[in-house]
Coordinates of C-alpha atoms in Angstrom, one line a residue:
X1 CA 38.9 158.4 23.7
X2 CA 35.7 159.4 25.4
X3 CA 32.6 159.9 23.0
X4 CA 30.0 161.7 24.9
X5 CA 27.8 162.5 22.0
X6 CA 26.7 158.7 22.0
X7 CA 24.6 157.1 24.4
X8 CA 27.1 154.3 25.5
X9 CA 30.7 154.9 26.1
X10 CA 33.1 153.5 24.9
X11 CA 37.2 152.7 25.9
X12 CA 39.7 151.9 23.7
X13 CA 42.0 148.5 24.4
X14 CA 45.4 148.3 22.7
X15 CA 47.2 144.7 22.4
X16 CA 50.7 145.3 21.4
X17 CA 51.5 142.2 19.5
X18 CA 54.8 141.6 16.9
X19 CA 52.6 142.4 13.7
X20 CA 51.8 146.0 15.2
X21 CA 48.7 146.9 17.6
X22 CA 45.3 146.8 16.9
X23 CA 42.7 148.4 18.2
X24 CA 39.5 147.1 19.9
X25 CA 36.2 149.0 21.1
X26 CA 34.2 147.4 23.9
X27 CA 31.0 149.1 25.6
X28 CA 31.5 150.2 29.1
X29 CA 28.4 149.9 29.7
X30 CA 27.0 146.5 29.8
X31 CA 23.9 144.4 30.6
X32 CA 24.0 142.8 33.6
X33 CA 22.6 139.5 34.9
X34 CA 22.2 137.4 38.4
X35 CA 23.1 134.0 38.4
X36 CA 20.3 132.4 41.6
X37 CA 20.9 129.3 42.6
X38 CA 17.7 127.1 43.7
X39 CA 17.5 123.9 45.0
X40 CA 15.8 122.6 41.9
X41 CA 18.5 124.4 39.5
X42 CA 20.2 127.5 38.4
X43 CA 18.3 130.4 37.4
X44 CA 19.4 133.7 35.6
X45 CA 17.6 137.1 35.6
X46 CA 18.3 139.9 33.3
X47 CA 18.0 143.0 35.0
X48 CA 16.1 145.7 33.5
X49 CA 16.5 148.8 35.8
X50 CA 20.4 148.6 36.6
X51 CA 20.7 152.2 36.8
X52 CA 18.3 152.2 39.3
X53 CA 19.9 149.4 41.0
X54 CA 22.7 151.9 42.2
X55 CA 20.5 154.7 42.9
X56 CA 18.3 152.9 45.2
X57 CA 18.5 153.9 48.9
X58 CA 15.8 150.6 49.6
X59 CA 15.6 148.4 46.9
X60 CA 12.5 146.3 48.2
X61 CA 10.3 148.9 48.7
X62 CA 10.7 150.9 46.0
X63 CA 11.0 148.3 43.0
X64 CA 10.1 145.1 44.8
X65 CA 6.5 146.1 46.3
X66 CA 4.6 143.2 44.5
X67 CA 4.7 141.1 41.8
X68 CA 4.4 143.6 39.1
X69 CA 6.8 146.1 40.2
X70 CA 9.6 142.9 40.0
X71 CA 8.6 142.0 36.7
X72 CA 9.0 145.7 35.4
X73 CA 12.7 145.4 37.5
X74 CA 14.0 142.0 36.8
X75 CA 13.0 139.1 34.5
X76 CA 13.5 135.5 34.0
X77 CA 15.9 134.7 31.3
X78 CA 16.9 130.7 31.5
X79 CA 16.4 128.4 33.9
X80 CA 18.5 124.8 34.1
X81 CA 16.6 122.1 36.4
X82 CA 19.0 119.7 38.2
X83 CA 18.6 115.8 37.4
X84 CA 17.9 114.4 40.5
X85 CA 18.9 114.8 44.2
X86 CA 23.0 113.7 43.8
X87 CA 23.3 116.2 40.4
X88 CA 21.8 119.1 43.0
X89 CA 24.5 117.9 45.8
X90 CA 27.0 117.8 43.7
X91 CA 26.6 121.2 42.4
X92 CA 25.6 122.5 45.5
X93 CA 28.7 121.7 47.2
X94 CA 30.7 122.8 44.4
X95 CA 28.8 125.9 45.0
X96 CA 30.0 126.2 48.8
X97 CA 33.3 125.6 48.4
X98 CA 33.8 128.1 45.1
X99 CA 34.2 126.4 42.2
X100 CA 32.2 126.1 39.5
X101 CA 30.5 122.5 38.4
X102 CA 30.5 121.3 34.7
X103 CA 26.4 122.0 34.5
X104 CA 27.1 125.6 35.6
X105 CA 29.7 126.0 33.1
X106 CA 27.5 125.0 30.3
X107 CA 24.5 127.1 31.6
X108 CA 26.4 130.3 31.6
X109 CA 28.3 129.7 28.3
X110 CA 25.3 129.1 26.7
X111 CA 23.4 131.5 28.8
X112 CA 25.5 134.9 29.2
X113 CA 27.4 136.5 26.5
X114 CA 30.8 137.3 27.0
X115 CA 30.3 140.9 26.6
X116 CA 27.9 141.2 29.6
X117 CA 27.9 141.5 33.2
X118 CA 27.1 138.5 35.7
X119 CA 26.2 139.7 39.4
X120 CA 26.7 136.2 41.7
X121 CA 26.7 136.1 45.9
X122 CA 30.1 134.8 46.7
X123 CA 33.7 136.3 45.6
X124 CA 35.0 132.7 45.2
X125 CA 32.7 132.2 42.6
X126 CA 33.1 135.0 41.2
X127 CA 36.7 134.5 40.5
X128 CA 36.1 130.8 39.1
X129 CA 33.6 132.1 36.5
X130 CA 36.0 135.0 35.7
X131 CA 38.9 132.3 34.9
X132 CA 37.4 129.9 33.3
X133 CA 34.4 131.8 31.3
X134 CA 36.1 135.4 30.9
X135 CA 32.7 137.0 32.2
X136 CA 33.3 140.0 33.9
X137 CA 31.4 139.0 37.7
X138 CA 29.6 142.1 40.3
X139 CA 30.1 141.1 43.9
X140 CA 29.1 143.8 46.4
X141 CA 25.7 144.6 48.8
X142 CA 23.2 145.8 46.1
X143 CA 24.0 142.1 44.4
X144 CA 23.0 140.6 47.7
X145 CA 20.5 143.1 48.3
X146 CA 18.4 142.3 44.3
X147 CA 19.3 138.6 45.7
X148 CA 17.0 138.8 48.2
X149 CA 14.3 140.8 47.0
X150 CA 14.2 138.2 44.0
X151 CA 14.2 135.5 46.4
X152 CA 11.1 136.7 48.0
X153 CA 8.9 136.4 44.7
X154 CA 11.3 132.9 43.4
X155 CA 7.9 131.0 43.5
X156 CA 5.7 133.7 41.1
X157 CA 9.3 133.6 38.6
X158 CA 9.2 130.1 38.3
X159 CA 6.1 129.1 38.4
X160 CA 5.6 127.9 34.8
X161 CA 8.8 125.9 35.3
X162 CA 8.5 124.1 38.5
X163 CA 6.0 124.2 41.2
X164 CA 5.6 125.1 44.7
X165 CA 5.1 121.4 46.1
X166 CA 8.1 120.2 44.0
X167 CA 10.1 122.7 45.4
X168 CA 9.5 122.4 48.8
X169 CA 10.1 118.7 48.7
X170 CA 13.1 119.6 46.5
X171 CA 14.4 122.0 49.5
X172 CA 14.1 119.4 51.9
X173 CA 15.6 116.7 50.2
X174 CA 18.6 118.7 49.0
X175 CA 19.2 120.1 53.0
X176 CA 19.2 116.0 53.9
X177 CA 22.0 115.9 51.5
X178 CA 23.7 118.8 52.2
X179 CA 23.5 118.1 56.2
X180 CA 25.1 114.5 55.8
X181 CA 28.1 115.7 53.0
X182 CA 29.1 118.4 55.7
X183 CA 29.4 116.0 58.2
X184 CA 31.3 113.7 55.9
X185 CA 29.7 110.9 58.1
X186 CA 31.9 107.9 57.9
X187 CA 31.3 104.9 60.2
X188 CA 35.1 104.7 60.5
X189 CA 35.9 108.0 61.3
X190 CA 33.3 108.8 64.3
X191 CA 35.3 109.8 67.7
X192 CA 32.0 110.1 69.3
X193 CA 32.0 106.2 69.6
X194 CA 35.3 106.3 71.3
X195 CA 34.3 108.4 73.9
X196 CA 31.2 106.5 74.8
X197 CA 32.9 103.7 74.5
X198 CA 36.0 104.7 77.0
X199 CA 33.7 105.9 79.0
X200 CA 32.0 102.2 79.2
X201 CA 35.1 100.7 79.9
X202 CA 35.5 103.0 82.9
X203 CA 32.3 102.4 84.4
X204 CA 32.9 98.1 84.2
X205 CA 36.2 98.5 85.9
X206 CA 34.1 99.9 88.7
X207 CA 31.7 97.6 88.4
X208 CA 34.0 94.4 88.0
X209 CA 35.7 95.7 91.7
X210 CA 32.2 96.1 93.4
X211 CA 30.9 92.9 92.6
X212 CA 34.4 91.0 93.1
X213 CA 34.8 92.7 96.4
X214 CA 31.2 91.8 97.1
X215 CA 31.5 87.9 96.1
X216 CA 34.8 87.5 98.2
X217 CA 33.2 88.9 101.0
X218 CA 29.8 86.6 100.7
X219 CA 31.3 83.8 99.6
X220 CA 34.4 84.3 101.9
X221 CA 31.7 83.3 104.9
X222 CA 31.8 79.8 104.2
X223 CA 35.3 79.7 102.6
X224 CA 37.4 81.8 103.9
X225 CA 40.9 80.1 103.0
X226 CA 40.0 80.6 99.5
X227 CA 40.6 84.0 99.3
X228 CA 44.1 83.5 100.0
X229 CA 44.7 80.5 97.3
X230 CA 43.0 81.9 94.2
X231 CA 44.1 85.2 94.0
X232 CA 42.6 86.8 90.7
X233 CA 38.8 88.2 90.3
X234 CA 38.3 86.7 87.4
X235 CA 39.2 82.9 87.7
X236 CA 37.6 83.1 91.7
X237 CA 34.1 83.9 90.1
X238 CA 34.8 81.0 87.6
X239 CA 35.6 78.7 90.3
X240 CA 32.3 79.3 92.3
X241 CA 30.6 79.3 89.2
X242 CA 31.9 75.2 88.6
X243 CA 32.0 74.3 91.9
X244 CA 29.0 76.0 94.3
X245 CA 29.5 74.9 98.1
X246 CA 32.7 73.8 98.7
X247 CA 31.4 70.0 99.6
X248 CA 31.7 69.8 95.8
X249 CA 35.6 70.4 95.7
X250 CA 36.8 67.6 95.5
X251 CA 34.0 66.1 92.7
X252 CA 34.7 69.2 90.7
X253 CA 36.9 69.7 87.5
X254 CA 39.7 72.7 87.5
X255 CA 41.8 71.3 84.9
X256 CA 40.1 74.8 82.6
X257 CA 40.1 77.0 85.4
X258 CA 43.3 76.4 87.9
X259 CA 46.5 75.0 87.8
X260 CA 46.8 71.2 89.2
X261 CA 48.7 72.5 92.0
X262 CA 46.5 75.1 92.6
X263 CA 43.3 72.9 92.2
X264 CA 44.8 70.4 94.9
X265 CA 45.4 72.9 97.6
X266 CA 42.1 74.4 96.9
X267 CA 40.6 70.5 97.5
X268 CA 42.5 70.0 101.0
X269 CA 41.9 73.3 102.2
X270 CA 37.7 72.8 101.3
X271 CA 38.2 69.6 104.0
X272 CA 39.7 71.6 106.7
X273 CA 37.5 74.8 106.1
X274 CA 36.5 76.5 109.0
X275 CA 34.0 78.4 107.5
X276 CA 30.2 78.4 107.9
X277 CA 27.2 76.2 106.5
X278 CA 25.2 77.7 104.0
X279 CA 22.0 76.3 102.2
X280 CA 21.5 75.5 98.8
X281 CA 19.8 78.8 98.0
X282 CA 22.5 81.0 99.4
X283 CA 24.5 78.9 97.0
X284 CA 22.5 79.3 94.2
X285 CA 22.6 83.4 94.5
X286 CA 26.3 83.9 95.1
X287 CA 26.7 81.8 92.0
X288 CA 24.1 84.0 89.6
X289 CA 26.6 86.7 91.0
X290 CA 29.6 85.0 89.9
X291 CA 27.8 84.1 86.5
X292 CA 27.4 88.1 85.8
X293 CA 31.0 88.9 87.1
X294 CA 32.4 86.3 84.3
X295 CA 29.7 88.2 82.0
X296 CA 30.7 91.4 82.7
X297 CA 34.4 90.2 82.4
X298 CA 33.7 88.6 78.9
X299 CA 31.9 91.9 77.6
X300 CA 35.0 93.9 78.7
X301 CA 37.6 92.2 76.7
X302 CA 35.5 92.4 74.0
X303 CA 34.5 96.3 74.3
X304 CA 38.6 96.3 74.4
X305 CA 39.0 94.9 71.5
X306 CA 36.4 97.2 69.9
X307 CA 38.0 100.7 71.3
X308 CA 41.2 98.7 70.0
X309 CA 40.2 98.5 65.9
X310 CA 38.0 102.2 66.2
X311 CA 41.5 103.8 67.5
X312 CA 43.3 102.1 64.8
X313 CA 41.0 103.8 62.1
X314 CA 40.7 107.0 63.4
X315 CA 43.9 107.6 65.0
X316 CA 46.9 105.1 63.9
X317 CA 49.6 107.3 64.5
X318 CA 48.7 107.8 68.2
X319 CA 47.8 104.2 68.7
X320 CA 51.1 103.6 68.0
X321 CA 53.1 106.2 70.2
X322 CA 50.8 106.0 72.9
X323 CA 48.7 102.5 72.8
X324 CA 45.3 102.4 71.9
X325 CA 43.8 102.7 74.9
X326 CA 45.9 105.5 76.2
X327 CA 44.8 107.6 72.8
X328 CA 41.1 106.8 73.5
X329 CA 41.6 108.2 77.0
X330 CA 43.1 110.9 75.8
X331 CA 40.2 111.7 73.0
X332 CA 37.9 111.2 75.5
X333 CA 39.4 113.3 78.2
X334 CA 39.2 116.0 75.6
X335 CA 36.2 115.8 73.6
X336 CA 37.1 114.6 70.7
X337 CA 40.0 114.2 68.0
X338 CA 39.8 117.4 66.8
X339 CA 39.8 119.1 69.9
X340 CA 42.6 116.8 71.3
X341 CA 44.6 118.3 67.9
X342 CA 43.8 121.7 69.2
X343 CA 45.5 121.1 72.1
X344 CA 49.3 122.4 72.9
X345 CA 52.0 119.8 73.8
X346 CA 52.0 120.5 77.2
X347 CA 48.8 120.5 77.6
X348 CA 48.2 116.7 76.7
X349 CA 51.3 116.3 79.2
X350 CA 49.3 116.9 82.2
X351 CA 45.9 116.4 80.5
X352 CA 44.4 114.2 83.5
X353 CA 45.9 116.0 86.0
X354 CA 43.7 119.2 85.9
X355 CA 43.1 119.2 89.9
X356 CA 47.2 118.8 91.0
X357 CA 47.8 121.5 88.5
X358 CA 45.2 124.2 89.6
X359 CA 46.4 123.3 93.1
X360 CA 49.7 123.5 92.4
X361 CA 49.4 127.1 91.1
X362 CA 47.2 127.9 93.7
X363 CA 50.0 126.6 96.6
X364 CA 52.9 128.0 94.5
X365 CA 54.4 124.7 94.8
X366 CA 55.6 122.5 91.8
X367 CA 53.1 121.3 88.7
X368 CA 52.7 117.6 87.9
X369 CA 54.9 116.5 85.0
X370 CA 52.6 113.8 83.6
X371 CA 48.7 113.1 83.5
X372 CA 47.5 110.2 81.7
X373 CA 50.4 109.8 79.7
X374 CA 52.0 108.4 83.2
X375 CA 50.6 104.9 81.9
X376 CA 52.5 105.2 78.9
X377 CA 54.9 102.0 78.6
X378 CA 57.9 104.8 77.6
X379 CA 57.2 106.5 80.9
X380 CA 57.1 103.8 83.4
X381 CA 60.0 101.7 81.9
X382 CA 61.9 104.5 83.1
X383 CA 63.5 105.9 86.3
X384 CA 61.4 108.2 88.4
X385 CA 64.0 110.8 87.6
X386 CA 63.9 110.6 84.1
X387 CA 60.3 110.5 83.8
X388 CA 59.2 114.4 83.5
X389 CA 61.5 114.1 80.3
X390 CA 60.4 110.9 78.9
X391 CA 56.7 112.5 79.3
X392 CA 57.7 115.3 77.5
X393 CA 58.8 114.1 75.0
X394 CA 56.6 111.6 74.5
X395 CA 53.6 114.8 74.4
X396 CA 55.3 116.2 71.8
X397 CA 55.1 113.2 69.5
X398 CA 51.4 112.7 70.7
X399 CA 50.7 115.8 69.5
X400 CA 52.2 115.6 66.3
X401 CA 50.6 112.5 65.4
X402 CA 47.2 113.2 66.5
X403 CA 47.1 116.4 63.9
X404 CA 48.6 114.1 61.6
X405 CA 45.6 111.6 62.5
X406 CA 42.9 114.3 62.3
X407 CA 44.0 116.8 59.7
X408 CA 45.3 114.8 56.8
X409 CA 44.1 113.0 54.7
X410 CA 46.7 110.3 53.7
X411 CA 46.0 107.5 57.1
X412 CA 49.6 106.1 56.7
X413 CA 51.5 104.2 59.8
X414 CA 54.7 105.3 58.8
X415 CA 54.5 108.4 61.0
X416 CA 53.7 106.8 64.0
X417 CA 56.5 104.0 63.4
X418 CA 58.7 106.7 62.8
X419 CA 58.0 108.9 66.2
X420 CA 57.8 105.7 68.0
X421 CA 61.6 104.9 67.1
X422 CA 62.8 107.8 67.8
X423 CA 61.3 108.4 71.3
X424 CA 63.1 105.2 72.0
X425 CA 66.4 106.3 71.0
X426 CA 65.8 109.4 72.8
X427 CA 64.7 107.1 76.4
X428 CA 67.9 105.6 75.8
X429 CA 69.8 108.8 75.5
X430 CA 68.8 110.0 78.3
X431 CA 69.3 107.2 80.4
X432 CA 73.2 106.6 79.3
X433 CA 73.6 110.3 80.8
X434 CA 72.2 109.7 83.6
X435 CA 73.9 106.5 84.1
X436 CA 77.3 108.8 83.0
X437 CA 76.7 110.8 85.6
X438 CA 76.4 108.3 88.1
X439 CA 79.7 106.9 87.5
X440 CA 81.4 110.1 86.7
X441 CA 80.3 112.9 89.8
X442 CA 81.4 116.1 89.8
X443 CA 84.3 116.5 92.7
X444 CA 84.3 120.1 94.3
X445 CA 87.9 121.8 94.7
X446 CA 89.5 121.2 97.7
X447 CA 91.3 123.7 100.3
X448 CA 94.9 122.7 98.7
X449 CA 93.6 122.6 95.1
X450 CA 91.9 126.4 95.8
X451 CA 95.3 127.6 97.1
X452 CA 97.4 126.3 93.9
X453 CA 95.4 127.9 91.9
X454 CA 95.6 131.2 94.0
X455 CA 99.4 130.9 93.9
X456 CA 99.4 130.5 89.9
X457 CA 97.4 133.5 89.6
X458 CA 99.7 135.8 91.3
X459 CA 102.6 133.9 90.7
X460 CA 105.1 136.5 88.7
X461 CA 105.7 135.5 85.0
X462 CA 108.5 133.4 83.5
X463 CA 111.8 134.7 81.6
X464 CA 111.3 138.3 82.4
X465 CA 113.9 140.2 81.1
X466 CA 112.9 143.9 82.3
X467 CA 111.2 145.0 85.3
X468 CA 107.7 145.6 84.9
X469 CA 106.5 149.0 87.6
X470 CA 103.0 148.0 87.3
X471 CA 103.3 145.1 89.4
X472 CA 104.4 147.1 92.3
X473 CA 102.1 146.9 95.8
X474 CA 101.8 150.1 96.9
X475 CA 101.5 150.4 100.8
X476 CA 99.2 153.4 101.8
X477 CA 100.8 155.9 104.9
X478 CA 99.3 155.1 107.7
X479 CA 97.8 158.6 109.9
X480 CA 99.1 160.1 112.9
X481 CA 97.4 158.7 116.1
X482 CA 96.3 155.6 116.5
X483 CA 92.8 154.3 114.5
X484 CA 89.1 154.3 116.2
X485 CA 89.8 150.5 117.4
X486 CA 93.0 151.4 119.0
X487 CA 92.1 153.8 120.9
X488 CA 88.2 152.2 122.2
X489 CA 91.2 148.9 123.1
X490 CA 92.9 151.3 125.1
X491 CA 90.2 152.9 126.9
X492 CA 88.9 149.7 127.5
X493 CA 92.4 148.6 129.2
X494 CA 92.8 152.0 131.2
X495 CA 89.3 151.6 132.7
X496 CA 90.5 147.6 133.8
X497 CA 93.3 149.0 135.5
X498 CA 91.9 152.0 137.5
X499 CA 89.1 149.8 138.8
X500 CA 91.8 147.4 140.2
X501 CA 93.8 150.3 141.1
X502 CA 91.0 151.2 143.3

């Protein structure tokens, strides 16, 4: 029942329980607080003015003009300083993802009494206070609104507790913290690296192929038959690099470098070399250039082996359907691994083959099937026929495992293991049907085949014991006079024989 002789009002509550019900009284209207968090700690007003709070078409100017006028509205009740830097992260964050911290919980049990009101900023909180402490929690714009205008005097309210200077550092400190637990930095888990580091590799490759095209063609002046015995970049450099001019040939060691056989032709074809003369300081400069081609060589296997162990921590699961490099091309290609986990299926099938795609739908011819994922062992241990499917397939895995890579948190291999088997059951699959097919084509009907058929379909049924009138043709009566291509025959023959009449 309503009392509306009193000044509060009261509702009644009835708990049925198995000893009967009983009957309790609580106020409706209650006394409200705000919970404000601070970088230094938490701090809780008691609001004086709530029924103005509701009334109030602009809170800030007509309770919050200065200092006095927010003393007369709110006032500081408790305030609970944080120990140091990590207890202020720690609650913080708590804060940001809406829960409630153990200090909190404290502070507002011993703070707030169960009867009142608590006004807070965020729903999430709101809800954690409300099941764990039982406090009834206001979440709504004139909350926010008191929020702020107490914000703007937060310096003059705690000024006896803390001071300006210790705050500001406080502030700073704490947005450090904050900045480097969002980014859950982790020297492990940075793509960034990988794309640089991709990106690296690319830009040796070109390097490795100027400078060895460069050195065959200097070097090639005064021994050109060289070209022709050692074959590979890498071991011609080191060969220069041991042996200078090739007067030196046959006083130089190969035995780390080239095969005995190898190093023999190499010496008899140095005797009969029809190549030019050089001095000793055109020697000395093709050589610095072979020295920086092994270099670069050197510093490329071993940025491989980096991109190698950064792709097995960040993305295991891909490393193993689709190699590590192929993965770091694909993060890179992308952005990074959550992007790349954005990404469709078939768009990391042709992801590297932007420009044959847009041209494709420009043409109105066919798309590619495959982009980078064409270098994919799966996909080129196939048949060219086959290999649209294998890539496919092998996109659909990829994709899986990359959000497996970049949105959970348990790293395990087994995943990756697991896809990886089954692609290759799947390549095998498909080519025992195509190799089926092959053996077993598809014959078309023949001429006599067609007309065996023809007869069995209007062949007349077996053991018929009564004579069935629907099966009966019936011939339709021809018209009197003869039909439209009759007669244009005739006239044609009449006119034949009255011209050789004539």
């Amino acid at each position: 029942q309503e009392s509306r002789g009193l000044g509060d009002v009261y509702k009644r509550q009835v708990s049925t329980q198995s000893t009967g019900s009983q009957f309790f009284f609580i106020p409706s209207h209650l006394q409200m607080y705000v919970l404000f968090e601070t970088p230094a700690g938490f701090a809780l007003f008691e609001v004086l003015k709530e029924d103005s709070l509701d009334n109030a078409t602009n809170l800030f100017q007509q309770h919050f003009p200065s200092l006095e006028a927010a003393n007369k509205f709110v006032q500081l009740k408790m305030f609970k300083k944080f120990k140091d830097t990590k207890d202020a992260l720690e609650n913080t964050t708590a804060l940001h993802e809406g829960k409630m911290a153990k200090r909190l919980k404290k502070f507002l049990k011993k703070s707030v009494p169960k009867t009142e009101k608590l006004g807070v900023s965020e729903t999430k909180l709101a809800n954690a206070i409300k099941d764990k402490l039982g406090l009834e929690c206001v979440v709504n714009p004139r909350v926010n609104e008191l929020l702020r205008c107490i914000r703007t005097y937060l310096n003059d309210f705690l000024g006896d507790n803390l001071a300006v200077e210790d705050m500001n550092h406080l502030s700073l400190s704490l947005a450090h913290s904050l900045g480097r637990y969002k980014l859950k930095f982790s020297p492990d888990k940075v793509d960034t690296m990988i794309v640089q580091a991709v990106g690296l590799l690319d830009d040796l490759d070109k390097e490795i192929n100027t400078y060895s095209m460069r050195i065959r063609e200097w070097y090639g002046w005064h021994f050109p038959e060289m070209s022709k015995i050692v074959v590979d970049n890498l071991t011609y450099a080191k060969v220069i690099r041991a042996m200078g001019s090739r007067a030196n040939a046959n006083s130089t060691d190969f035995s780390g470098i080239l095969e005995d056989s190898i190093a023999d032709d190499l010496k008899h074809a140095a005797q009969i070399s029809m190549g030019m003369d050089i001095t000793e300081d055109d020697v000395s400069y093709i050589q610095d250039l072979s020295v920086q081609v092994v270099e670069i060589y050197e510093y490329r296997d071993t940025l491989n082996d980096y991109i190698s162990n950064r792709m097995r921590a960040i993305a295991p699961n891909l490393s193993i359907v689709v190699g590590e490099y192929l993965g770091a091309k694909l993060i890179s290609k992308a952005g990074s691994l959550i992007n790349l986990a954005k990404q469709p299926s078939s768009t990391i099938q042709i992801l590297g083959a932007e420009k044959a795609f847009f041209r494709a739908i420009k043409t109105k011819s066919n798309t590619p099937k495959y982009g980078i994922l064409f270098n994919a062992g799966l996909v080129t241990s196939t048949q060219p026929k086959l290999r649209g499917k294998v890539a496919r397939v092998l996109a659909n895995k990829a994709a899986l495992s990359i959000r497996f890579d970049a949105l959970s948190d348990d790293q395990e291999k087994t995943i990756g293991t697991e896809f990886l088997d089954l692609l290759q059951r799947q390549v095998k699959k498909f080519e025992d049907e195509q190799g089926n097919s092959r053996t077993k084509p598809k014959m078309k009907k023949g001429f006599a085949q067609r007309r065996t058929d023809k007869k069995q379909q209007f062949a007349a049924p077996e053991n018929t014991d009564t004579y069935d009138a629907n099966r009966d043709v019936q011939i339709r009566k021809r018209k009197r006079g003869a039909s439209f291509g009759d007669r244009q025959g005739n006239n044609k023959r009449f006119k034949k024989d009255h011209n050789n009449n004539q």
